[in-house]
Every structure is written in C-alpha cells, then in structure tokens.
C-alpha cells in the first residue's frame, strides 16, 4: 500500500484541483496496488475540511486528520508519517507544486528495492521573487558548509520513502523538527529526481520572507553547533588583537611617552566589542531557547478529529 500525505493549511481553493490530478497519475504509478490519502488539516480557517470531506464521499481511501490549531507544516508531516499505514509513503503539497506526474518514476525506484527513498529537487525557481531565490541559494551553500550531512539545493519535501525510512524518521523525537535536515540525517539510499519549478495552482503561499528567514536559522541551529564555535573563535581572535594592541600602547607610552589621546577610537572599539558580545549572547540564546523548548517535551501537535 502507498500512503499519500498531504499537509493542508487553508487550501480550500487548491484541494479540488489536487485530487483529480493526483488520481490521474496515481493509477498509472501503482497499478492495482492499494493506496490511502491522508489530508492533514493543519488548523485551516477556510473550507479545506469541507472540500476534503466532499472528496471522501467519493473515495473511501481518504482519511482526514484535523489539528486543534495551526501547528506548522513540520508537525503536519510528522502526524502524517505517524498515521500512515502504507509500505511506501509519499509527502506531497496540496498546491500541485509537487507534480504527481513524477510519482511513477519515484515509486518504481523505491519499489525495485534499489533505493529506500526517491526525493525531488527543482532545478529552476521560475515564478519566485529573485531576492528570495538569492537567499535560498545562499542558505543551501551556508548550511552545507556547516552541517555533516548534505541537503540538496532546491530539495523539496516531496519524497517517496520505504517504511523502514519512515520508521527511522518517526524515531527522532525532537521537538524542533527541520525535516529537510532529518531526511538527510537518517541516511538511506536516496535517488534525486529533478524537475522544473511549477507555480501554485490556486491560493497563496504560506511563507513570507521573514518566516523563511526564521526557518533558515532554525535549520542551522537544529543541525549544528558550529555557530557557537564561531563565536568562541571570534572571541579568541578579538582578545588576541586587544592584547597585542595593549602591549603596543604600553611600550609606546614608555619609550616615546606619547600622551594618551583617542576618544573616537575608544568609542569605536567599545561599540565594536559591544556588538560582538551581543551577537554571541544572541547565538548562545538561540541554543538555550531550543534546549528550553526541547526539555518541555510538549507534543508536537494535537489532533482534534480523525475522519
Ligand atoms: N502548510 C501547512 N501548514 C502551514 C503552512 C503550510 O500544512 O503552517 C502546507 C500547505 O498547505 C502546502 C504546503 O504546506 O500544502 C506548502 O506550503 P506552501 O505552498 O505555502 O509553501 P511554498 O510551496 O510556497 O514553499
Ligand atoms: Mg507551494
């Protein structure tokens, strides 16, 4: 059986397009094998659930999991993985930006046993604001320098996995979940399939620039402590510089007897050091905050209803 997990947050406009398009390609991909479609309603405020229920009347393989409020896509993905029963599981957005036409190829790769996972990445970012693309590219370069596992530039959450891999992902019980990193971290043989970016079929993206920025910082903090080390090293460098400069001033005062002037340079140095200290405290704070959230051991989502 193949489980199709679809996180939905205010996707009432997209869902009616999504289902027929999915079915068109699903039959081709899995033949007469069984399937289940799990719509994870992430606290939608529009008619998403109504639209899903309409589909459910026609197709008994649909299951709708409703959260008690909006918990975010990461939580929706986790809930989907936990609720899924299939031998294979695929994650898919509701807006048709993850082309169902790729399903057959993905399914064949994993079914053959050669791979445990078939992932996808976009080679183009057509239809996206250039500034967003620029920062996205910079993010992938940076995070791949910092973390041990590789995250493919443009990789989507659209991926088909074997049950083994899904169980491994579920076994990571962390509260701060950066799925892109988790998929790479659990390992397994992954085949990446490329495709051209597709624009959203209906509705609007749920990601503002700042939300993405925060997501990028979360991704780095969740997967590496490199920033802490950078803070330590920059502290060492600045201290070393300060020490050498102090020697220079003392020696100069003793030999030439230069009266101490330099109020402006003093202010500049105080500002510089103050700034560096605040940044470092901020970095430490990021990790402390994450640790705080982890220690609370709160559930990652709360289910209101399963239909
Ligand atoms: N989504 C979700 N919870 C959220 C935000 C988004 O479940 O809080 C879902 C959304 O319904 C969609 C998928 O995650 O199916 C991707 O969201 P979106 O298309 O807005 O992101 P983009 O494709 O622009 O990166
Ligand atoms: Mg989208």
PDB file of C-alpha atoms and ligand atoms in Angstrom, residues 11 93 95 97 156 200 205, ligand 2:
ATOM      1  CA  UNK A  11      -6.007  25.053   0.821  1.00  0.00           C
ATOM      2  CA  UNK A  93       1.908  19.618  -1.080  1.00  0.00           C
ATOM      3  CA  UNK A  95      -0.979  23.117  -4.290  1.00  0.00           C
ATOM      4  CA  UNK A  97       3.767  22.332  -6.869  1.00  0.00           C
ATOM      5  CA  UNK A 156      11.536  19.627  -1.796  1.00  0.00           C
ATOM      6  CA  UNK A 200       0.963  27.123  -7.297  1.00  0.00           C
ATOM      7  CA  UNK A 205       1.971  30.680  -0.357  1.00  0.00           C
TER       8      UNK A 205
HETATM    9 MG1  LIG B   2       3.615  25.604  -2.524  1.00  0.00          MG
END
